[in-house]
Every structure is written in C-alpha cells, then in structure tokens.
Amino acid sequence: MNNIPGLLANFKHTTQDHMPVILRLNDPADEVIFKALFDEGKIKFVRDEISGQLQELIKSQNPSIKIKADEYPELINKHLAGTDIHEYGVWVYYPWSHRLVHLLDEEEFAEVRTNRNRNKITREEQAKLKTKKIGIVGLSVGQSIALTIAMERTCGELRLADFDTAELSNLNRIRTGVHNLGLNKTIIAAREIAEIDPFLNVKIFNDGLHEGNMEDFFLGDGKLDVFVEVCDGLDVKIISRYKAREFQIPVVMDTNDRGMIDVERFDLEPQRPVFHGLADGLNPGNIKDLTNEEKIPYILRMIGADTISARLKASMSEVNKTINTWPQLASSVTLGGAATTDVCRRILLDQFHDSGRYYVDLDEIIGNKIKT
C-alpha cells in the first residue's frame, strides 16, 4: 500500500503514450535502444511467436500445397536465408504496458494479417486502401468504427479527434477496461489499434475538432479521403460538414439508432446541401449564437423525429429528468462500426457513389413475426 503514490505518479507520466516503438535489430541504433529497454527495467513482458508467424507466412504463400508440420523448420530456415531468427522482422515495444513483441516486418505482417480478407478484399484493393486516410471525430461511437477499420486495414492512416475522457458510464458501449478510466478516448483507441497493428499510422487530436485545428485535421500531411462524423456537438457537426464540403471530402455518419447511416458525397457533389438539406438555416456563422433550446428543432429535423425508434423517442423526453442523456447500446454502436467501415471501404475503392440516408434496422430485418 505504501507504493500506491509512486504507482499513481508513474501512471500519470504514461497517460499520453500511444505510439509503439518499432525496432529493427539490424540497425545499430535500434539495437542500442533494444538493449537499453532491458537495462533500464522497462520491459515487463516479452512475447516471441515469430516462428508461428513465419509458418503462417509460408502457408499463405503456398495455399495450394499441403505442408506437413515437420516440413516447416526447413522452410523457415530457407526463408530466413541466414538471418538470425532473433533479429528477423521487428521488435515492438508498447510503453503503456511495458510489453515487447516480436513480429514480422510490415510487408509480411500485413500479408499474413489480411490473408483471411481474400478475396472479399483483393491484394490490389488492399494495396490501394493502404494509401487512404480516414478521419473520425467522436470516439464513443467512433471507437468501434476506428477499431473495425483497423482490423480490416481499410486505410493506412487514421486521424482521431475527441476532447473527452473515458468515464464508467461510457463502458456500456466503449470497448476498454476499467484500468483506462480517466484516459483520453483518443489515447485508448490509438493504443488498441497499435496493439492490433503497430504499422498503421494513427494521429490524435486530444482537444477535439475545432476551428483552430480543422484544416490540419482535414489537410495535414495529405487530404482526408473520407470523414466520419459521429460526435455529439451540433456546432461541430455543422462546421465540420461545411469544411468537408469546401475540401470536397465525402462524409459518413452513424446515428446508432435503427442502424441509420448518412452519406454525403461532397467529393462528387460539391454543391450538395449539408445534411441532405435538413440543416437549412444553420451555418458556421450562426450556429454559435443559438442556445441549446434553440438548437432542438434543428436536431429533431436532422435526425428525423418521425423515423427514430420508439425507445429513443421516448428517451428524448426524459433527458435531464429521469435520465442524463440519450441512450446508446453496445450492440447498436458495434453494428454502426461494421456498417460505417463497409461504406467507407466501398467509397475508397470507387464501388459506391451515392448520397443519402440508409437503415440497417434489425427490428425490421429480424422482426418478430409471431403474434403473442
């Protein structure tokens, strides 16, 4: 118990760590860092399953051959071509968990990790997706989207924006553990992605998306290819859409009610009204002057007060009375992650060109047909 203050101080020191350290031992400078991590006691866990990864790599390269278990050692040695297996690939250090993991280097890692995508996503399509950039604002609903995109490798770079930190009530829909309470939602998502794929480029905006950083978010180091807007604030929803339209970037939004997905192809329709015209009367100039009460009619029109689920409609009248805010369920958020990722992938691969509002309403698709 006497060590708790020291442990808490160490926790605060590492709360912003979210980028893995990738080391290649054939680089003398990286080898020095590798040894220093051990000498300084920064490594608490080591995982070395490189032989299994090499076996998977060889299997993926020879899908038509039935390779026997006792044949793999010789095939692995042939693949190593004299390189010490300890030095093959990369060692990845995760400073927030003090873990060190031995992995294949990026090209081989991606080949094995995406092998089960074939041919729902072809190799050529996967290579094209690697060049794409997706920005996400709002890391409650957006966390599920970001993780699904990362697992599928739907892009090569993710930009994540949210000013909020994780609270206990968020854990009904955010995939994380109680040890991450109080951490920035962007940090939590970035760490999770790095532990799935340390080679994906993740940029975080811990103060959320605002006018001061919007151009950097949309254009910094290359223009976004898709913008995913899933934040709560009406101001940001409006201002960011006008900015996306200015830069001709398509917008995708998941509402996590009735599986509602909005797509606005500002890349193909640069004069398209934002929110399909449902936000008429709102613009970046006047949105800031409205009170919360004055925003409500616009919000109801934009989300479709007549088309939302009965349970959400009932909840809306209880906000700040018997409940704190609008409800969100893990099942709906997870469904939104899948649907949004699918739409983004097809936009990026030039397989989907429409704008509109769409529903993946499970109550209708898998409805109760038996009368009780």
PDB file of N, CA and C in Angstrom, residues 276-341:
ATOM      1  N   HIS A 276     -28.284  16.658 -46.241  1.00  0.00           N
ATOM      2  CA  HIS A 276     -29.344  16.430 -47.231  1.00  0.00           C
ATOM      3  C   HIS A 276     -30.370  17.566 -47.249  1.00  0.00           C
ATOM      4  N   GLY A 277     -29.961  18.750 -46.819  1.00  0.00           N
ATOM      5  CA  GLY A 277     -30.876  19.890 -46.773  1.00  0.00           C
ATOM      6  C   GLY A 277     -31.655  19.989 -45.474  1.00  0.00           C
ATOM      7  N   LEU A 278     -31.485  19.016 -44.571  1.00  0.00           N
ATOM      8  CA  LEU A 278     -32.222  19.015 -43.304  1.00  0.00           C
ATOM      9  C   LEU A 278     -31.696  20.053 -42.319  1.00  0.00           C
ATOM     10  N   ALA A 279     -30.530  20.626 -42.607  1.00  0.00           N
ATOM     11  CA  ALA A 279     -29.948  21.640 -41.722  1.00  0.00           C
ATOM     12  C   ALA A 279     -30.101  23.044 -42.297  1.00  0.00           C
ATOM     13  N   ASP A 280     -31.032  23.220 -43.226  1.00  0.00           N
ATOM     14  CA  ASP A 280     -31.252  24.547 -43.807  1.00  0.00           C
ATOM     15  C   ASP A 280     -31.507  25.572 -42.703  1.00  0.00           C
ATOM     16  N   GLY A 281     -30.821  26.695 -42.794  1.00  0.00           N
ATOM     17  CA  GLY A 281     -30.948  27.739 -41.770  1.00  0.00           C
ATOM     18  C   GLY A 281     -29.773  27.748 -40.817  1.00  0.00           C
ATOM     19  N   LEU A 282     -28.950  26.665 -40.826  1.00  0.00           N
ATOM     20  CA  LEU A 282     -27.766  26.607 -39.968  1.00  0.00           C
ATOM     21  C   LEU A 282     -26.512  26.732 -40.815  1.00  0.00           C
ATOM     22  N   ASN A 283     -25.537  27.465 -40.294  1.00  0.00           N
ATOM     23  CA  ASN A 283     -24.245  27.590 -40.961  1.00  0.00           C
ATOM     24  C   ASN A 283     -23.198  27.926 -39.917  1.00  0.00           C
ATOM     25  N   PRO A 284     -21.906  27.838 -40.263  1.00  0.00           N
ATOM     26  CA  PRO A 284     -20.862  28.119 -39.267  1.00  0.00           C
ATOM     27  C   PRO A 284     -20.959  29.497 -38.644  1.00  0.00           C
ATOM     28  N   GLY A 285     -21.603  30.436 -39.326  1.00  0.00           N
ATOM     29  CA  GLY A 285     -21.701  31.793 -38.796  1.00  0.00           C
ATOM     30  C   GLY A 285     -22.745  31.968 -37.718  1.00  0.00           C
ATOM     31  N   ASN A 286     -23.867  31.233 -37.809  1.00  0.00           N
ATOM     32  CA  ASN A 286     -24.946  31.469 -36.843  1.00  0.00           C
ATOM     33  C   ASN A 286     -25.108  30.368 -35.805  1.00  0.00           C
ATOM     34  N   ILE A 287     -24.469  29.216 -36.015  1.00  0.00           N
ATOM     35  CA  ILE A 287     -24.680  28.088 -35.108  1.00  0.00           C
ATOM     36  C   ILE A 287     -24.207  28.419 -33.686  1.00  0.00           C
ATOM     37  N   LYS A 288     -23.172  29.240 -33.563  1.00  0.00           N
ATOM     38  CA  LYS A 288     -22.604  29.543 -32.248  1.00  0.00           C
ATOM     39  C   LYS A 288     -23.518  30.431 -31.415  1.00  0.00           C
ATOM     40  N   ASP A 289     -24.409  31.147 -32.069  1.00  0.00           N
ATOM     41  CA  ASP A 289     -25.268  32.094 -31.350  1.00  0.00           C
ATOM     42  C   ASP A 289     -26.538  31.446 -30.806  1.00  0.00           C
ATOM     43  N   LEU A 290     -26.810  30.212 -31.179  1.00  0.00           N
ATOM     44  CA  LEU A 290     -28.039  29.546 -30.751  1.00  0.00           C
ATOM     45  C   LEU A 290     -27.893  28.952 -29.356  1.00  0.00           C
ATOM     46  N   THR A 291     -28.943  29.063 -28.565  1.00  0.00           N
ATOM     47  CA  THR A 291     -28.963  28.389 -27.262  1.00  0.00           C
ATOM     48  C   THR A 291     -29.278  26.904 -27.489  1.00  0.00           C
ATOM     49  N   ASN A 292     -29.068  26.102 -26.446  1.00  0.00           N
ATOM     50  CA  ASN A 292     -29.381  24.678 -26.566  1.00  0.00           C
ATOM     51  C   ASN A 292     -30.851  24.460 -26.907  1.00  0.00           C
ATOM     52  N   GLU A 293     -31.705  25.275 -26.321  1.00  0.00           N
ATOM     53  CA  GLU A 293     -33.142  25.145 -26.599  1.00  0.00           C
ATOM     54  C   GLU A 293     -33.445  25.479 -28.051  1.00  0.00           C
ATOM     55  N   GLU A 294     -32.755  26.486 -28.592  1.00  0.00           N
ATOM     56  CA  GLU A 294     -32.982  26.886 -29.985  1.00  0.00           C
ATOM     57  C   GLU A 294     -32.455  25.857 -30.977  1.00  0.00           C
ATOM     58  N   LYS A 295     -31.512  25.027 -30.528  1.00  0.00           N
ATOM     59  CA  LYS A 295     -30.947  24.000 -31.407  1.00  0.00           C
ATOM     60  C   LYS A 295     -31.855  22.781 -31.543  1.00  0.00           C
ATOM     61  N   ILE A 296     -32.735  22.569 -30.563  1.00  0.00           N
ATOM     62  CA  ILE A 296     -33.531  21.339 -30.524  1.00  0.00           C
ATOM     63  C   ILE A 296     -34.363  21.113 -31.791  1.00  0.00           C
ATOM     64  N   PRO A 297     -35.095  22.127 -32.303  1.00  0.00           N
ATOM     65  CA  PRO A 297     -35.875  21.880 -33.528  1.00  0.00           C
ATOM     66  C   PRO A 297     -35.005  21.435 -34.705  1.00  0.00           C
ATOM     67  N   TYR A 298     -33.809  22.013 -34.804  1.00  0.00           N
ATOM     68  CA  TYR A 298     -32.902  21.599 -35.891  1.00  0.00           C
ATOM     69  C   TYR A 298     -32.450  20.164 -35.700  1.00  0.00           C
ATOM     70  N   ILE A 299     -32.119  19.810 -34.451  1.00  0.00           N
ATOM     71  CA  ILE A 299     -31.664  18.445 -34.174  1.00  0.00           C
ATOM     72  C   ILE A 299     -32.754  17.446 -34.521  1.00  0.00           C
ATOM     73  N   LEU A 300     -33.979  17.735 -34.122  1.00  0.00           N
ATOM     74  CA  LEU A 300     -35.091  16.826 -34.392  1.00  0.00           C
ATOM     75  C   LEU A 300     -35.308  16.648 -35.891  1.00  0.00           C
ATOM     76  N   ARG A 301     -35.154  17.735 -36.637  1.00  0.00           N
ATOM     77  CA  ARG A 301     -35.328  17.655 -38.084  1.00  0.00           C
ATOM     78  C   ARG A 301     -34.196  16.850 -38.724  1.00  0.00           C
ATOM     79  N   MET A 302     -32.980  17.065 -38.228  1.00  0.00           N
ATOM     80  CA  MET A 302     -31.817  16.404 -38.819  1.00  0.00           C
ATOM     81  C   MET A 302     -31.797  14.908 -38.547  1.00  0.00           C
ATOM     82  N   ILE A 303     -32.182  14.484 -37.339  1.00  0.00           N
ATOM     83  CA  ILE A 303     -32.163  13.042 -37.041  1.00  0.00           C
ATOM     84  C   ILE A 303     -33.443  12.355 -37.505  1.00  0.00           C
ATOM     85  N   GLY A 304     -34.469  13.145 -37.824  1.00  0.00           N
ATOM     86  CA  GLY A 304     -35.727  12.561 -38.281  1.00  0.00           C
ATOM     87  C   GLY A 304     -36.590  12.136 -37.115  1.00  0.00           C
ATOM     88  N   ALA A 305     -37.217  13.096 -36.458  1.00  0.00           N
ATOM     89  CA  ALA A 305     -38.006  12.801 -35.256  1.00  0.00           C
ATOM     90  C   ALA A 305     -39.114  11.791 -35.521  1.00  0.00           C
ATOM     91  N   ASP A 306     -39.601  11.740 -36.757  1.00  0.00           N
ATOM     92  CA  ASP A 306     -40.693  10.806 -37.072  1.00  0.00           C
ATOM     93  C   ASP A 306     -40.187   9.414 -37.433  1.00  0.00           C
ATOM     94  N   THR A 307     -38.880   9.275 -37.627  1.00  0.00           N
ATOM     95  CA  THR A 307     -38.348   7.987 -38.080  1.00  0.00           C
ATOM     96  C   THR A 307     -37.422   7.313 -37.078  1.00  0.00           C
ATOM     97  N   ILE A 308     -37.091   7.981 -35.960  1.00  0.00           N
ATOM     98  CA  ILE A 308     -36.248   7.343 -34.954  1.00  0.00           C
ATOM     99  C   ILE A 308     -37.034   6.254 -34.241  1.00  0.00           C
ATOM    100  N   SER A 309     -36.343   5.377 -33.549  1.00  0.00           N
ATOM    101  CA  SER A 309     -37.009   4.269 -32.869  1.00  0.00           C
ATOM    102  C   SER A 309     -37.905   4.783 -31.748  1.00  0.00           C
ATOM    103  N   ALA A 310     -38.913   3.991 -31.419  1.00  0.00           N
ATOM    104  CA  ALA A 310     -39.852   4.386 -30.375  1.00  0.00           C
ATOM    105  C   ALA A 310     -39.152   4.565 -29.036  1.00  0.00           C
ATOM    106  N   ARG A 311     -38.166   3.715 -28.761  1.00  0.00           N
ATOM    107  CA  ARG A 311     -37.477   3.804 -27.466  1.00  0.00           C
ATOM    108  C   ARG A 311     -36.606   5.062 -27.383  1.00  0.00           C
ATOM    109  N   LEU A 312     -35.951   5.443 -28.489  1.00  0.00           N
ATOM    110  CA  LEU A 312     -35.166   6.674 -28.467  1.00  0.00           C
ATOM    111  C   LEU A 312     -36.087   7.875 -28.342  1.00  0.00           C
ATOM    112  N   LYS A 313     -37.209   7.839 -29.047  1.00  0.00           N
ATOM    113  CA  LYS A 313     -38.159   8.944 -28.988  1.00  0.00           C
ATOM    114  C   LYS A 313     -38.668   9.129 -27.552  1.00  0.00           C
ATOM    115  N   ALA A 314     -38.962   8.008 -26.887  1.00  0.00           N
ATOM    116  CA  ALA A 314     -39.443   8.084 -25.506  1.00  0.00           C
ATOM    117  C   ALA A 314     -38.347   8.607 -24.574  1.00  0.00           C
ATOM    118  N   SER A 315     -37.108   8.228 -24.864  1.00  0.00           N
ATOM    119  CA  SER A 315     -35.990   8.658 -24.015  1.00  0.00           C
ATOM    120  C   SER A 315     -35.734  10.148 -24.141  1.00  0.00           C
ATOM    121  N   MET A 316     -35.952  10.700 -25.333  1.00  0.00           N
ATOM    122  CA  MET A 316     -35.644  12.115 -25.560  1.00  0.00           C
ATOM    123  C   MET A 316     -36.412  13.024 -24.606  1.00  0.00           C
ATOM    124  N   SER A 317     -37.650  12.653 -24.309  1.00  0.00           N
ATOM    125  CA  SER A 317     -38.459  13.500 -23.418  1.00  0.00           C
ATOM    126  C   SER A 317     -38.062  13.347 -21.958  1.00  0.00           C
ATOM    127  N   GLU A 318     -37.233  12.336 -21.674  1.00  0.00           N
ATOM    128  CA  GLU A 318     -36.815  12.087 -20.294  1.00  0.00           C
ATOM    129  C   GLU A 318     -35.411  12.601 -19.980  1.00  0.00           C
ATOM    130  N   VAL A 319     -34.728  13.154 -21.004  1.00  0.00           N
ATOM    131  CA  VAL A 319     -33.369  13.670 -20.788  1.00  0.00           C
ATOM    132  C   VAL A 319     -33.410  14.819 -19.779  1.00  0.00           C
ATOM    133  N   ASN A 320     -32.505  14.765 -18.803  1.00  0.00           N
ATOM    134  CA  ASN A 320     -32.408  15.731 -17.709  1.00  0.00           C
ATOM    135  C   ASN A 320     -33.601  15.683 -16.770  1.00  0.00           C
ATOM    136  N   LYS A 321     -34.379  14.589 -16.893  1.00  0.00           N
ATOM    137  CA  LYS A 321     -35.487  14.373 -15.951  1.00  0.00           C
ATOM    138  C   LYS A 321     -35.239  13.069 -15.208  1.00  0.00           C
ATOM    139  N   THR A 322     -35.408  11.946 -15.922  1.00  0.00           N
ATOM    140  CA  THR A 322     -35.155  10.646 -15.297  1.00  0.00           C
ATOM    141  C   THR A 322     -33.886   9.986 -15.822  1.00  0.00           C
ATOM    142  N   ILE A 323     -33.311  10.520 -16.908  1.00  0.00           N
ATOM    143  CA  ILE A 323     -32.032  10.022 -17.436  1.00  0.00           C
ATOM    144  C   ILE A 323     -31.141  11.210 -17.782  1.00  0.00           C
ATOM    145  N   ASN A 324     -29.822  10.963 -17.851  1.00  0.00           N
ATOM    146  CA  ASN A 324     -28.868  12.055 -18.070  1.00  0.00           C
ATOM    147  C   ASN A 324     -28.773  12.489 -19.520  1.00  0.00           C
ATOM    148  N   THR A 325     -28.836  11.519 -20.435  1.00  0.00           N
ATOM    149  CA  THR A 325     -28.622  11.844 -21.848  1.00  0.00           C
ATOM    150  C   THR A 325     -29.266  10.761 -22.706  1.00  0.00           C
ATOM    151  N   TRP A 326     -29.151  10.896 -24.023  1.00  0.00           N
ATOM    152  CA  TRP A 326     -29.743   9.915 -24.918  1.00  0.00           C
ATOM    153  C   TRP A 326     -29.029   8.582 -24.780  1.00  0.00           C
ATOM    154  N   PRO A 327     -29.780   7.494 -24.876  1.00  0.00           N
ATOM    155  CA  PRO A 327     -29.164   6.170 -24.697  1.00  0.00           C
ATOM    156  C   PRO A 327     -28.386   5.719 -25.929  1.00  0.00           C
ATOM    157  N   GLN A 328     -27.344   4.931 -25.682  1.00  0.00           N
ATOM    158  CA  GLN A 328     -26.577   4.283 -26.739  1.00  0.00           C
ATOM    159  C   GLN A 328     -26.254   2.871 -26.267  1.00  0.00           C
ATOM    160  N   LEU A 329     -26.503   1.883 -27.123  1.00  0.00           N
ATOM    161  CA  LEU A 329     -26.251   0.491 -26.765  1.00  0.00           C
ATOM    162  C   LEU A 329     -25.030  -0.042 -27.494  1.00  0.00           C
ATOM    163  N   ALA A 330     -24.308  -0.951 -26.824  1.00  0.00           N
ATOM    164  CA  ALA A 330     -23.126  -1.548 -27.430  1.00  0.00           C
ATOM    165  C   ALA A 330     -23.468  -2.258 -28.731  1.00  0.00           C
ATOM    166  N   SER A 331     -24.617  -2.933 -28.773  1.00  0.00           N
ATOM    167  CA  SER A 331     -24.996  -3.659 -29.986  1.00  0.00           C
ATOM    168  C   SER A 331     -25.192  -2.700 -31.156  1.00  0.00           C
ATOM    169  N   SER A 332     -25.827  -1.552 -30.901  1.00  0.00           N
ATOM    170  CA  SER A 332     -26.052  -0.561 -31.962  1.00  0.00           C
ATOM    171  C   SER A 332     -24.743   0.087 -32.397  1.00  0.00           C
ATOM    172  N   VAL A 333     -23.878   0.385 -31.428  1.00  0.00           N
ATOM    173  CA  VAL A 333     -22.590   1.007 -31.740  1.00  0.00           C
ATOM    174  C   VAL A 333     -21.712   0.046 -32.536  1.00  0.00           C
ATOM    175  N   THR A 334     -21.732  -1.239 -32.162  1.00  0.00           N
ATOM    176  CA  THR A 334     -20.940  -2.234 -32.886  1.00  0.00           C
ATOM    177  C   THR A 334     -21.465  -2.422 -34.304  1.00  0.00           C
ATOM    178  N   LEU A 335     -22.786  -2.445 -34.442  1.00  0.00           N
ATOM    179  CA  LEU A 335     -23.382  -2.527 -35.781  1.00  0.00           C
ATOM    180  C   LEU A 335     -22.972  -1.314 -36.616  1.00  0.00           C
ATOM    181  N   GLY A 336     -22.962  -0.149 -36.003  1.00  0.00           N
ATOM    182  CA  GLY A 336     -22.540   1.059 -36.711  1.00  0.00           C
ATOM    183  C   GLY A 336     -21.094   0.998 -37.146  1.00  0.00           C
ATOM    184  N   GLY A 337     -20.248   0.384 -36.317  1.00  0.00           N
ATOM    185  CA  GLY A 337     -18.846   0.215 -36.687  1.00  0.00           C
ATOM    186  C   GLY A 337     -18.704  -0.620 -37.936  1.00  0.00           C
ATOM    187  N   ALA A 338     -19.488  -1.684 -38.016  1.00  0.00           N
ATOM    188  CA  ALA A 338     -19.441  -2.558 -39.188  1.00  0.00           C
ATOM    189  C   ALA A 338     -19.989  -1.859 -40.426  1.00  0.00           C
ATOM    190  N   ALA A 339     -21.161  -1.236 -40.281  1.00  0.00           N
ATOM    191  CA  ALA A 339     -21.802  -0.596 -41.438  1.00  0.00           C
ATOM    192  C   ALA A 339     -20.970   0.569 -41.961  1.00  0.00           C
ATOM    193  N   THR A 340     -20.446   1.385 -41.050  1.00  0.00           N
ATOM    194  CA  THR A 340     -19.650   2.542 -41.467  1.00  0.00           C
ATOM    195  C   THR A 340     -18.363   2.101 -42.155  1.00  0.00           C
ATOM    196  N   THR A 341     -17.709   1.088 -41.617  1.00  0.00           N
ATOM    197  CA  THR A 341     -16.485   0.570 -42.243  1.00  0.00           C
ATOM    198  C   THR A 341     -16.771   0.056 -43.646  1.00  0.00           C
TER     199      THR A 341
END
